[in-house]
Coordinates of C-alpha atoms and ligand atoms in Angstrom, one line a residue:
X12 CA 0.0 0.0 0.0
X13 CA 1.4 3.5 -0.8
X14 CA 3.0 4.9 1.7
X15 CA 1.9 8.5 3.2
X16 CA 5.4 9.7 2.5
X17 CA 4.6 8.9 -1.3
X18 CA 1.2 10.1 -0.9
X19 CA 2.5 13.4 0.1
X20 CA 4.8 13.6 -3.0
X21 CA 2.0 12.8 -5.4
X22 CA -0.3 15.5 -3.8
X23 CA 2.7 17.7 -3.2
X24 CA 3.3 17.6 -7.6
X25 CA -0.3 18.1 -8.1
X26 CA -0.7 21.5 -6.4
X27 CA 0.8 24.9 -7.2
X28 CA 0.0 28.2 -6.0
X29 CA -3.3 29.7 -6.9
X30 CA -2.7 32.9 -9.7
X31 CA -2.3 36.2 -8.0
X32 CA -5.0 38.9 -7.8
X33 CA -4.5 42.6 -7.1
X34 CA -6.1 42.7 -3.4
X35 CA -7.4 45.9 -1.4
X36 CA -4.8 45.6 1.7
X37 CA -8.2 46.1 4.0
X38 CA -9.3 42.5 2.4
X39 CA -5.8 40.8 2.3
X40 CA -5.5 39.3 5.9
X41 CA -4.7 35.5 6.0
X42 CA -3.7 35.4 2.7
X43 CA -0.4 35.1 0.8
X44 CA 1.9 38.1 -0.8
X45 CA 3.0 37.0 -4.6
X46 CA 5.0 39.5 -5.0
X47 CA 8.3 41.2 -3.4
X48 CA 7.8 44.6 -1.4
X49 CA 10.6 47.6 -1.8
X50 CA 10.5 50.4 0.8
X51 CA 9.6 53.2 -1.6
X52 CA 10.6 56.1 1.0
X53 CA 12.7 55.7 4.4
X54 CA 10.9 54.8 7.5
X55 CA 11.1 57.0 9.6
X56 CA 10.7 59.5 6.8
X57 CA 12.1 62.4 9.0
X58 CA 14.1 62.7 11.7
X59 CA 11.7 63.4 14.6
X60 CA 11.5 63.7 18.4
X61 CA 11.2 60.1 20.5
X62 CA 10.1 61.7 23.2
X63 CA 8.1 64.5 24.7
X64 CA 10.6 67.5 25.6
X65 CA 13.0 69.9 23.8
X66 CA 14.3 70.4 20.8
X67 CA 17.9 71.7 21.3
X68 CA 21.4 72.1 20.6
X69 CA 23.7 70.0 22.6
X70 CA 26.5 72.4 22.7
X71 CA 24.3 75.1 24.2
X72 CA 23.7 72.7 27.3
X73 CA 27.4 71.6 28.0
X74 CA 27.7 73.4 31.1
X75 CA 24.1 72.3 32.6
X76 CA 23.8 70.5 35.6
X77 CA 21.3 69.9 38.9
X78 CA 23.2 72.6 40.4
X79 CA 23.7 74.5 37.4
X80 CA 20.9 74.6 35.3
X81 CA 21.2 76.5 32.0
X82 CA 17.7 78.4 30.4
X83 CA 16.9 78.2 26.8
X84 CA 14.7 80.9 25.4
X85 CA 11.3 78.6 24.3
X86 CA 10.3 79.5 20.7
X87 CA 7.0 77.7 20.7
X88 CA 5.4 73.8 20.7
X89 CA 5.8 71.6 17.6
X90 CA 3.2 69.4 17.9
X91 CA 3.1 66.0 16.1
X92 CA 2.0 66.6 12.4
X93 CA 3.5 70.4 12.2
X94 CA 6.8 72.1 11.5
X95 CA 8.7 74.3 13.2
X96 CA 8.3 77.9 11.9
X97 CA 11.6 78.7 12.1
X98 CA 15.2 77.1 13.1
X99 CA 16.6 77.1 16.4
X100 CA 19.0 79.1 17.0
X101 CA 21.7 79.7 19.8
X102 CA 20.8 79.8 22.9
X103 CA 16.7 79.1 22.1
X104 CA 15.5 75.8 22.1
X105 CA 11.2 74.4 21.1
X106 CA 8.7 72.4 23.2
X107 CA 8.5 69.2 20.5
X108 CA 6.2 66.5 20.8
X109 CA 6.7 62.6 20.1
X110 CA 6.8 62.2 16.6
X111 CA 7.3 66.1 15.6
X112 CA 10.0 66.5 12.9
X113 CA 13.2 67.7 14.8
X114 CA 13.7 71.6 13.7
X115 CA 16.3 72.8 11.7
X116 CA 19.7 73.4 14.0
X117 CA 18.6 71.7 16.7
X118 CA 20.7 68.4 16.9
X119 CA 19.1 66.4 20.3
X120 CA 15.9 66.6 22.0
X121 CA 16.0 66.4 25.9
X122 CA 13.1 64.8 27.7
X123 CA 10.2 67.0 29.5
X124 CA 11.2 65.6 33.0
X125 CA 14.6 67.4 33.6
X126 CA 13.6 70.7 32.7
X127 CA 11.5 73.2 34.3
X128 CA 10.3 76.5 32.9
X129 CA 10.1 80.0 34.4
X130 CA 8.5 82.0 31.9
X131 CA 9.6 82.0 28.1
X132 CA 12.8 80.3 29.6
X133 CA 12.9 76.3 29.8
X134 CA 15.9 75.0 32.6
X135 CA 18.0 72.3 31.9
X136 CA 19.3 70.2 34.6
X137 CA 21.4 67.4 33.0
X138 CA 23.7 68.5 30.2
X139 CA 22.2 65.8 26.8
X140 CA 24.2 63.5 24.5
X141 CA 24.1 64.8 21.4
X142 CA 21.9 63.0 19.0
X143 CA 19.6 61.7 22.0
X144 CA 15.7 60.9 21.7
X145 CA 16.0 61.6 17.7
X146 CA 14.4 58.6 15.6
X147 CA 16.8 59.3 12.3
X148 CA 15.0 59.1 9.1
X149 CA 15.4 55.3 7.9
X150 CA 16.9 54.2 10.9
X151 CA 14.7 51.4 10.8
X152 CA 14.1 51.0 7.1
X153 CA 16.6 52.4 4.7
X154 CA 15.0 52.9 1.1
X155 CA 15.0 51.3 -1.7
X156 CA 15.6 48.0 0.6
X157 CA 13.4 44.7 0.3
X158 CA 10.7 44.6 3.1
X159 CA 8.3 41.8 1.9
X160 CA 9.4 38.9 -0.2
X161 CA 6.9 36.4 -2.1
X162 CA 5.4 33.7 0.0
X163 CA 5.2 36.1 3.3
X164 CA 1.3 35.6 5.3
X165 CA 0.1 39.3 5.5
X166 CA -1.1 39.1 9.4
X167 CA -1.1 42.2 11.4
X168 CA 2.3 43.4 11.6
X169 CA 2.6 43.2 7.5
X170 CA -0.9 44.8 7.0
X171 CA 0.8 48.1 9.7
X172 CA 4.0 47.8 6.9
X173 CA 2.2 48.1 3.9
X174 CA 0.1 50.5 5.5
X175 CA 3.0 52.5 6.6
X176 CA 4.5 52.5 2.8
X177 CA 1.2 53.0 1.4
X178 CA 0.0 50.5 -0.4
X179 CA -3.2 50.0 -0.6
X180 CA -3.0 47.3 -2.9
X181 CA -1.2 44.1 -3.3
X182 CA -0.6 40.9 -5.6
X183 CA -2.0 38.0 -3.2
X184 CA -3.2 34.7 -3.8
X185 CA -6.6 34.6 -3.7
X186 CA -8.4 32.4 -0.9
X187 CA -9.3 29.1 -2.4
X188 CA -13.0 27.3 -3.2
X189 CA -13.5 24.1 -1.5
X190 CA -17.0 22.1 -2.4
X191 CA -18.0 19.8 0.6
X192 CA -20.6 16.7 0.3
X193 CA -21.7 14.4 2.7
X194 CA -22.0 11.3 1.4
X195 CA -24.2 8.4 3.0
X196 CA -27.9 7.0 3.1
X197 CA -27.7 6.9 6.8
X198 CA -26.9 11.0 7.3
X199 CA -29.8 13.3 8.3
X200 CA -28.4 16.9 8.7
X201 CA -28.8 18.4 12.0
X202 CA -32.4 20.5 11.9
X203 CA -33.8 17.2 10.6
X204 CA -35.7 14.2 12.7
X205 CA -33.2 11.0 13.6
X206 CA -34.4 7.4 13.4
X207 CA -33.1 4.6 15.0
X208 CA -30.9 3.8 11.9
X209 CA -29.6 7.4 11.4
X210 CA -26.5 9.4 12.7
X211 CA -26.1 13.3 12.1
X212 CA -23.7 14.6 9.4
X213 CA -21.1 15.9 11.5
X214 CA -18.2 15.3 9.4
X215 CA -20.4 18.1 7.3
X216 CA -20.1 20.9 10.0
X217 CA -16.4 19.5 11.0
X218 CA -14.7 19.5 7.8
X219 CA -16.1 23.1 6.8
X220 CA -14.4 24.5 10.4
X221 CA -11.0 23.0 9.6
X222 CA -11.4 24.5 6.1
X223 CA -12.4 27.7 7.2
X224 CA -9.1 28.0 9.4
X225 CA -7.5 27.8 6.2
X226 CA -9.7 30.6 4.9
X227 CA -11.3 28.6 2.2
X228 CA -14.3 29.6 0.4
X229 CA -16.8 26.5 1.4
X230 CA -19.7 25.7 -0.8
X231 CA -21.8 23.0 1.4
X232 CA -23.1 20.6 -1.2
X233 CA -25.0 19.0 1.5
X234 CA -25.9 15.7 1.8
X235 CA -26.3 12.8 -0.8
X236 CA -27.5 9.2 -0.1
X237 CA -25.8 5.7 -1.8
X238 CA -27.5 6.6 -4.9
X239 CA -25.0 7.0 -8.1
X240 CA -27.5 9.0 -9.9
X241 CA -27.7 11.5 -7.0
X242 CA -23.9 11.4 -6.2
X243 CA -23.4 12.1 -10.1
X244 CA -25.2 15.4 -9.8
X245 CA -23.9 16.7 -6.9
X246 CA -20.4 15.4 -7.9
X247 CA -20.6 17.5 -10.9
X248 CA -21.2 20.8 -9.3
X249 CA -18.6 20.3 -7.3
X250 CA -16.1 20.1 -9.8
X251 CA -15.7 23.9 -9.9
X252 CA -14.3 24.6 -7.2
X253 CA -10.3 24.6 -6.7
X254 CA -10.6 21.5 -4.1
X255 CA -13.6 19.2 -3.8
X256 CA -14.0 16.9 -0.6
X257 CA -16.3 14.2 -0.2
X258 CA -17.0 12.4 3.0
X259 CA -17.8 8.7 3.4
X260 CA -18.5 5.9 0.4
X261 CA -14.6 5.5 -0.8
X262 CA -14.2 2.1 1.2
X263 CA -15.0 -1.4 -0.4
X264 CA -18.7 -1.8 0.7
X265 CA -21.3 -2.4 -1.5
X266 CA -22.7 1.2 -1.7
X267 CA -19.5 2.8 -2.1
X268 CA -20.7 5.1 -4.6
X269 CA -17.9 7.7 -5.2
X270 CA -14.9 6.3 -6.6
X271 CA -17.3 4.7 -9.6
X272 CA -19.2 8.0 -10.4
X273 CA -16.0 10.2 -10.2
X274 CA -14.2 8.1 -12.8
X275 CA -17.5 8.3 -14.3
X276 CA -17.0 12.3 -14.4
X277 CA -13.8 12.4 -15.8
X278 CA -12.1 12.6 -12.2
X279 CA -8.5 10.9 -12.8
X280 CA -7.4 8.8 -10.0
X281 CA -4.3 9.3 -8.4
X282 CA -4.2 7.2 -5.4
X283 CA -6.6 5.1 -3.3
X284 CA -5.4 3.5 -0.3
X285 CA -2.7 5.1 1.8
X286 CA -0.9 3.2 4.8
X287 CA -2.3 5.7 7.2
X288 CA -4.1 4.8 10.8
X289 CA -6.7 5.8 10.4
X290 CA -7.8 7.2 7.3
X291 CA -7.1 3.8 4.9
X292 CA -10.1 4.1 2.2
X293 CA -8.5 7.9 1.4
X294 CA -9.2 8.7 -2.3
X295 CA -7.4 11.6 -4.5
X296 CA -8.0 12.4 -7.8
X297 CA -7.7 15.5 -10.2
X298 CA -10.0 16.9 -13.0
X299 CA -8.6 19.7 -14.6
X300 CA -7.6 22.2 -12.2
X301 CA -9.9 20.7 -9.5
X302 CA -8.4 18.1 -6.8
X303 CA -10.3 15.8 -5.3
X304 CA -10.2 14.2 -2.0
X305 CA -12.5 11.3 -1.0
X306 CA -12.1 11.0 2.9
X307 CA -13.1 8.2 4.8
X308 CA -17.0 8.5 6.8
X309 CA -15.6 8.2 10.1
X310 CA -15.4 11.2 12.1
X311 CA -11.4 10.7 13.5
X312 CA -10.1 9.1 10.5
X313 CA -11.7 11.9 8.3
X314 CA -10.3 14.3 11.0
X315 CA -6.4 13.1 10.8
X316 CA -6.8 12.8 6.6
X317 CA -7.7 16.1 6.9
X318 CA -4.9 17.3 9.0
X319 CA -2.1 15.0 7.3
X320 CA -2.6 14.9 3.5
X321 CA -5.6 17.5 2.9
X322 CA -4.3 21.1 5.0
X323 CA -0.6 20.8 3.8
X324 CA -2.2 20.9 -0.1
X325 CA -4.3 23.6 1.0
X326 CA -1.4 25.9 2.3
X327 CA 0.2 25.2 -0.8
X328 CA -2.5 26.3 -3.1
X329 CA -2.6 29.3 -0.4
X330 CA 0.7 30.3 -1.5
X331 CA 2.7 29.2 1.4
X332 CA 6.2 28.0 1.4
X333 CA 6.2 26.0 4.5
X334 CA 3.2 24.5 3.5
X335 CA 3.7 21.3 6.3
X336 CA 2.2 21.2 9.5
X337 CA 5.0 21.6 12.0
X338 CA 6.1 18.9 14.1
X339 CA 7.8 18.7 17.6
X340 CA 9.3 16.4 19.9
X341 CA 7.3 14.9 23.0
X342 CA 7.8 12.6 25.7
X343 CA 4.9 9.9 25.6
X344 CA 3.5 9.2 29.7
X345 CA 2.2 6.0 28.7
X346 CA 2.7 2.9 26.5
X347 CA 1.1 3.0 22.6
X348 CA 0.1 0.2 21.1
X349 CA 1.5 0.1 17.2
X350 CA 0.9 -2.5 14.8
X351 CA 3.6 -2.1 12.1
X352 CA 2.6 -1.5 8.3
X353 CA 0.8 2.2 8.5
X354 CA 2.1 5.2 9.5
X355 CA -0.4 5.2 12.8
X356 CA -1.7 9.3 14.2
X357 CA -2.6 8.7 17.1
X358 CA -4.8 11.2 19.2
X359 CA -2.9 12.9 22.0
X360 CA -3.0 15.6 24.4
X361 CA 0.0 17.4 24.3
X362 CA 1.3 19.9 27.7
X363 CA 4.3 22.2 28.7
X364 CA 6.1 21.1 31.2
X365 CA 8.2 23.2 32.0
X366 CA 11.3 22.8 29.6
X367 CA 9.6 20.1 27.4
X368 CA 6.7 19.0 26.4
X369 CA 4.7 15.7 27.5
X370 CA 2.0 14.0 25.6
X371 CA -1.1 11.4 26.6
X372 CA -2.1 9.2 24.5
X373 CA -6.0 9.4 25.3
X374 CA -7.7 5.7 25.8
X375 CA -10.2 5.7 23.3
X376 CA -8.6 5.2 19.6
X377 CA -11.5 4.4 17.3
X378 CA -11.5 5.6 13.9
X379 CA -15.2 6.1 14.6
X380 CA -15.1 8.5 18.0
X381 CA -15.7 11.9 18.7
X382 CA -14.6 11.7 21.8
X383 CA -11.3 11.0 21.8
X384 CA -11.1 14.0 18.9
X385 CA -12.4 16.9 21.6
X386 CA -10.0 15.6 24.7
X387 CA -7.2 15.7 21.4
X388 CA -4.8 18.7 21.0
X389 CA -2.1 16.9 19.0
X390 CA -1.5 13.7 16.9
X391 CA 1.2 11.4 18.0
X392 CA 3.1 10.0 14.6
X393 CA 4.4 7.1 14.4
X394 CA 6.0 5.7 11.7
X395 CA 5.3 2.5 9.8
X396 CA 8.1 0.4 11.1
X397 CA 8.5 2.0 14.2
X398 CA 8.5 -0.8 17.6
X399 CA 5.5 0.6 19.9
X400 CA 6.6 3.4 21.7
X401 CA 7.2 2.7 26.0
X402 CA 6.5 5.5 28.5
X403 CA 9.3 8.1 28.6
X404 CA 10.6 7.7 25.0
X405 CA 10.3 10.6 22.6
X406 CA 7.7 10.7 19.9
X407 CA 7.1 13.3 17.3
X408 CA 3.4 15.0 17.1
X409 CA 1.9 17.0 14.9
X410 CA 0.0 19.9 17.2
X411 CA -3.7 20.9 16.2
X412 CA -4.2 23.8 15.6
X413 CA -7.1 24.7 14.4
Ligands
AMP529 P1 -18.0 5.2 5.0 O1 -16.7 5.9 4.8 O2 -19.1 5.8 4.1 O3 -17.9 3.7 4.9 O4 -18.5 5.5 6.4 C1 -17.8 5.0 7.6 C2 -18.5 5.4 8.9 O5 -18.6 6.8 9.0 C3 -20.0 4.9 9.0 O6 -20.2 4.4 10.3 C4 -20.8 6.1 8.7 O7 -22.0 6.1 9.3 C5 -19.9 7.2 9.3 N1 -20.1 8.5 8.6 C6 -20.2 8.6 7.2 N2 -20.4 9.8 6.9 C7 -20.5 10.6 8.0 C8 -20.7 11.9 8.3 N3 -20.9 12.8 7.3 N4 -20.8 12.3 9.6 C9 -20.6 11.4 10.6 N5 -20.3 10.1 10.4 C10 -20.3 9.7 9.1
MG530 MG1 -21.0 5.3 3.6

């Protein structure tokens, strides 16, 4: 059976980044900058006050002290937004306010709280540094240099650089479509009346959450019994979107619709069967530019698909370079049980202890529970070949994150 490794690298060749769109910068958030960002001015712009004090000469001050304070004549307030009127001049000094642009002549601006003022004359107590409390234009950012490369995730601190170089525009990759159907004669959707024989489509409601922390545009296709005819339909609408995802009917049963009517569609397999615990039936195929994952019905195993093969293609289409889930290293409290042959997630809860991190295997494993996936905060991988992991050794997990 093909390994998830190799089921990686054929999903991995399949996906590219979506094509850029020019984007508001007010609509960009969460997604991906596909193009590089120059600093088209200096930042700051100006040299200007850090502080709320006076803007002076240093050399008139030389001789000031607690003792000996020396008086400025005061000129006037800059406040932030406005120039100074004129230069200062020996032996005169302005009130300046954080973020005021630093006067001509003056070459150091003392802070409020060692002065005191007697009329037009402000008294200096501590004799400054020259060059203290001035912010010098593109002390942080010189121009002309490279301040966002290709790839980058505009979050909050990007948005406030743009912002601050004015663009109000950017090339991003656009957030991608994702159909979603529900596959199953059993499923009733959650408003409706449950028989004896019935279970609720949760994998519905679940798979749209994980796809919306990966911004995706979801088109609910709702639910569709073990009828080909029916699957056919709703199959075929949802071959317009960038991904489509299709819960339950990709095992071997009898009613295991999907694989038949895809092929049907024009859907080209490219793998069905992965060595993965759980999450065996998975089913990917392409049509055109749509990719299509069938993920098993049950809730964990559609759950860990999800997190292992399906979000690192997503990120990828997103744009992202590091488009793999990070990993880190834990130390398991209590014996795993681990047949050898698939590449086994197990459902964890992961802590902080201190200086490293501890994870619990929780009891109930079934490909088939909820519970275990609420008390779950990570997924404990372990590899194919890998003996079953004792109490104290280190595993790798895979934290949830979403
Ligand atoms: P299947 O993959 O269609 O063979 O389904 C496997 C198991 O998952 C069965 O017990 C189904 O009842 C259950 N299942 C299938 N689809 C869903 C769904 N949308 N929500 C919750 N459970 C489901
Ligand atoms: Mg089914």
């Amino acid at each position: 059976m093909l390994s998830v490794e190799k089921a990686k690298a054929i999903i991995e060749a399949q996906v590219a980044p979506k094509p850029p769109v020019q984007q508001s910068l007010q609509a960009s958030r969460g997604l991906v900058l596909a193009e590089s960002v120059e600093a088209n001015q200096a930042f700051p712009l100006f040299d200007n006050s850090a502080m709320d004090g006076y803007a002076v000469r240093a050399d008139d001050l030389k001789g000031a002290s607690r003792e000996t304070p020396v008086a400025l004549l005061n000129q006037g307030l800059i406040p932030a937004g406005f120039l100074a009127k004129r230069p200062v001049q020996a032996g005169t000094c302005f009130q300046i306010a954080t973020g005021a642009a630093v006067p001509e002549g003056a070459d150091t601006v003392v802070m409020q709280e060692s002065t005191f003022t007697e009329g037009q004359h402000v008294y200096f107590r501590r004799a400054p540094h020259q060059g203290e409390n001035i912010r010098r234009r593109g002390e942080d950012i010189a121009p002309g240099s490279s301040v966002l490369s290709p790839g980058t995730l505009i979050l909050a601190a990007q948005t406030a650089l743009l912002a601050a170089f004015g663009y109000s525009e950017v090339k991003v990759h656009p957030p991608l479509t994702v159909s979603l159907l529900s596959t199953g004669s059993e499923l009733v959707d959650i408003d409706q009346p449950i028989g004896e024989s019935h279970i609720r489509d949760s994998n519905g409601y679940m798979l749209a959450t994980l796809l919306q922390s990966e911004l995706c545009e979801v088109q609910r296709l709702g639910i569709v019994p073990d009828d080909p005819d029916a699957l056919r339909e709703r199959l075929h609408a949802g071959l317009q979107s960038d991904f489509l995802l299709i819960s339950g009917g990709v095992s071997v049963g009898e009613h295991d619709f999907v694989k038949p009517v895809l092929a049907d569609l024009g859907v080209e397999e490219l793998f069905w069967r992965v060595a993965i615990k759980p999450g065996k039936p998975v089913f990917f195929g392409k049509r055109q530019q749509t990719l299509v994952f069938g993920l098993p019905g049950n809730p964990a195993a559609s759950y860990v698909v999800f997190e292992v093969l399906v979000r690192p293609a997503l990120r990828k289409m997103r744009g992202l370079p590091d488009f793999e889930s990070p990993r880190l290293k834990a130390v398991l409290t209590k014996p795993l049980p681990h047949r050898t042959g698939r590449t086994h997630y197990a459902r964890g809860h992961l802590q902080w202890q201190g200086d490293h991190y501890e994870v619990s295997p929780l009891v109930f494993q079934g490909s088939h529970s909820l519970s275990s996936l609420i008390d779950a905060n990570a997924l404990i991988e372990l590899p194919p070949n890998a003996a079953a992991p004792k109490t104290g050794e280190t595993v790798t997990v895979l934290p949830l994150l979403a």
